[in-house]
CSV table of C-alpha atoms in Angstrom, one decimal:
chain,number,residue,atom,x,y,z
N,1,MET,CA,-9.2,51.5,-65.6
N,2,ILE,CA,-8.3,48.1,-66.0
N,3,ALA,CA,-4.5,48.9,-65.1
N,4,GLU,CA,-6.1,50.4,-62.1
N,5,LYS,CA,-7.4,47.6,-60.8
N,6,VAL,CA,-4.7,45.5,-62.1
N,7,GLY,CA,-2.2,47.6,-59.8
N,8,ARG,CA,-4.4,47.6,-57.1
N,9,PHE,CA,-4.7,43.7,-57.5
N,10,PHE,CA,-0.8,43.9,-57.3
N,11,SER,CA,-0.5,45.8,-54.2
N,12,TRP,CA,-3.3,43.7,-52.4
N,13,ALA,CA,-0.9,40.7,-53.3
N,14,ASN,CA,2.3,42.2,-52.0
N,15,ALA,CA,0.6,43.0,-48.8
N,16,CYS,CA,-0.5,39.2,-48.7
N,17,CYS,CA,3.0,38.2,-49.1
N,18,ARG,CA,4.5,40.3,-46.5
N,19,LYS,CA,2.1,39.0,-44.1
N,20,SER,CA,2.2,35.4,-45.1
N,21,SER,CA,5.0,33.0,-43.4
N,22,TRP,CA,6.8,29.9,-45.3
N,23,LYS,CA,4.1,27.8,-44.6
N,24,ASP,CA,1.3,30.0,-46.3
N,25,LEU,CA,3.7,29.8,-49.6
N,26,ALA,CA,4.1,26.4,-49.4
N,27,LEU,CA,0.1,25.9,-49.3
N,28,ILE,CA,0.0,28.2,-52.6
N,29,LYS,CA,2.3,26.0,-54.0
N,30,PHE,CA,0.6,22.7,-53.4
N,31,CYS,CA,-2.5,24.4,-54.5
N,32,LEU,CA,-1.0,25.6,-57.8
N,33,CYS,CA,0.6,22.1,-57.9
N,34,ALA,CA,-2.8,20.6,-57.5
N,35,GLU,CA,-4.2,22.7,-60.4
N,36,GLY,CA,-1.5,22.1,-62.6
N,37,VAL,CA,-2.3,18.1,-62.2
N,38,LEU,CA,-5.9,18.7,-63.1
N,39,ALA,CA,-4.9,20.6,-66.2
N,40,GLY,CA,-2.6,18.4,-67.5
N,41,LEU,CA,-5.4,15.3,-67.1
N,42,CYS,CA,-7.2,17.5,-69.5
N,43,VAL,CA,-4.4,17.3,-72.1
N,44,PRO,CA,-5.1,14.8,-75.0
N,45,PRO,CA,-2.3,12.0,-75.2
N,46,GLU,CA,-0.9,12.8,-78.3
N,47,LYS,CA,-0.2,16.7,-77.2
N,48,ARG,CA,1.2,15.5,-73.7
N,49,LYS,CA,4.9,15.6,-74.6
N,50,LYS,CA,4.8,19.1,-75.8
N,51,ALA,CA,2.7,19.9,-72.6
N,52,ALA,CA,5.3,18.6,-70.4
N,53,LEU,CA,8.4,20.1,-72.0
N,54,GLY,CA,6.3,23.1,-72.0
N,55,ALA,CA,6.1,22.8,-68.2
N,56,LEU,CA,9.6,21.6,-67.5
N,57,LEU,CA,10.9,24.8,-69.1
N,58,VAL,CA,8.6,27.2,-67.4
N,59,PHE,CA,9.8,25.3,-64.0
N,60,LEU,CA,13.3,25.6,-65.1
N,61,ILE,CA,12.8,29.2,-65.9
N,62,THR,CA,11.0,30.1,-62.6
N,63,SER,CA,12.9,27.6,-60.1
N,64,VAL,CA,16.5,28.9,-60.9
N,65,PRO,CA,16.3,32.6,-60.1
N,66,LEU,CA,14.0,31.5,-57.0
N,67,MET,CA,16.7,29.3,-55.7
N,68,LEU,CA,19.4,31.9,-56.4
N,69,ARG,CA,17.5,34.7,-54.8
N,70,PHE,CA,16.8,31.9,-51.9
N,71,PHE,CA,20.5,31.0,-51.3
N,72,GLN,CA,21.5,35.0,-51.6
N,73,VAL,CA,19.3,35.3,-48.5
N,74,VAL,CA,20.7,32.8,-46.8
N,75,LYS,CA,24.2,34.1,-47.3
N,76,GLU,CA,23.3,37.6,-46.2
N,77,GLU,CA,21.5,36.0,-42.8
N,78,GLN,CA,24.7,34.1,-42.0
N,79,ALA,CA,27.0,37.1,-42.7
N,80,ALA,CA,24.2,39.1,-40.1
N,81,GLU,CA,24.5,36.2,-37.7
N,82,GLU,CA,28.3,36.0,-37.9
N,83,GLU,CA,28.5,39.8,-37.4
N,84,ASP,CA,26.0,39.6,-34.5
N,85,GLU,CA,28.1,37.1,-32.6
N,86,ASP,CA,31.4,39.0,-33.3
N,87,ASP,CA,29.9,42.0,-31.9
N,88,TYR,CA,29.0,39.8,-28.7
N,89,LEU,CA,32.0,38.3,-28.3
N,90,ASP,CA,34.0,41.8,-28.7
N,91,TYR,CA,31.9,43.0,-25.8
N,92,TYR,CA,32.8,40.4,-23.4
N,93,GLU,CA,36.5,40.2,-24.5
N,94,ILE,CA,38.4,39.6,-21.6
N,95,ASP,CA,41.7,42.1,-21.8
N,96,GLU,CA,44.7,39.7,-21.0
N,97,ASP,CA,47.0,42.8,-19.7
């Protein structure tokens, strides 16, 4: 029963992401950043170094794959744009015969 509800939640989250723009995702990131700052303020001073190292580890583990994916999408988009441009130029090519 719980797995079914969690599955439905993830399905809704996927649908929400499909309907979101980069601006919506940026707002989510700012919201989560603010939440992280608020949580960080609750960490006792003697444990802040460990919390900071943990946060850095999570940041690196999550940001590197996201950026790699982003650059992959950029490369694919640029290739598609070049292909479209080549098709356009081929269509209007003037025969020099």
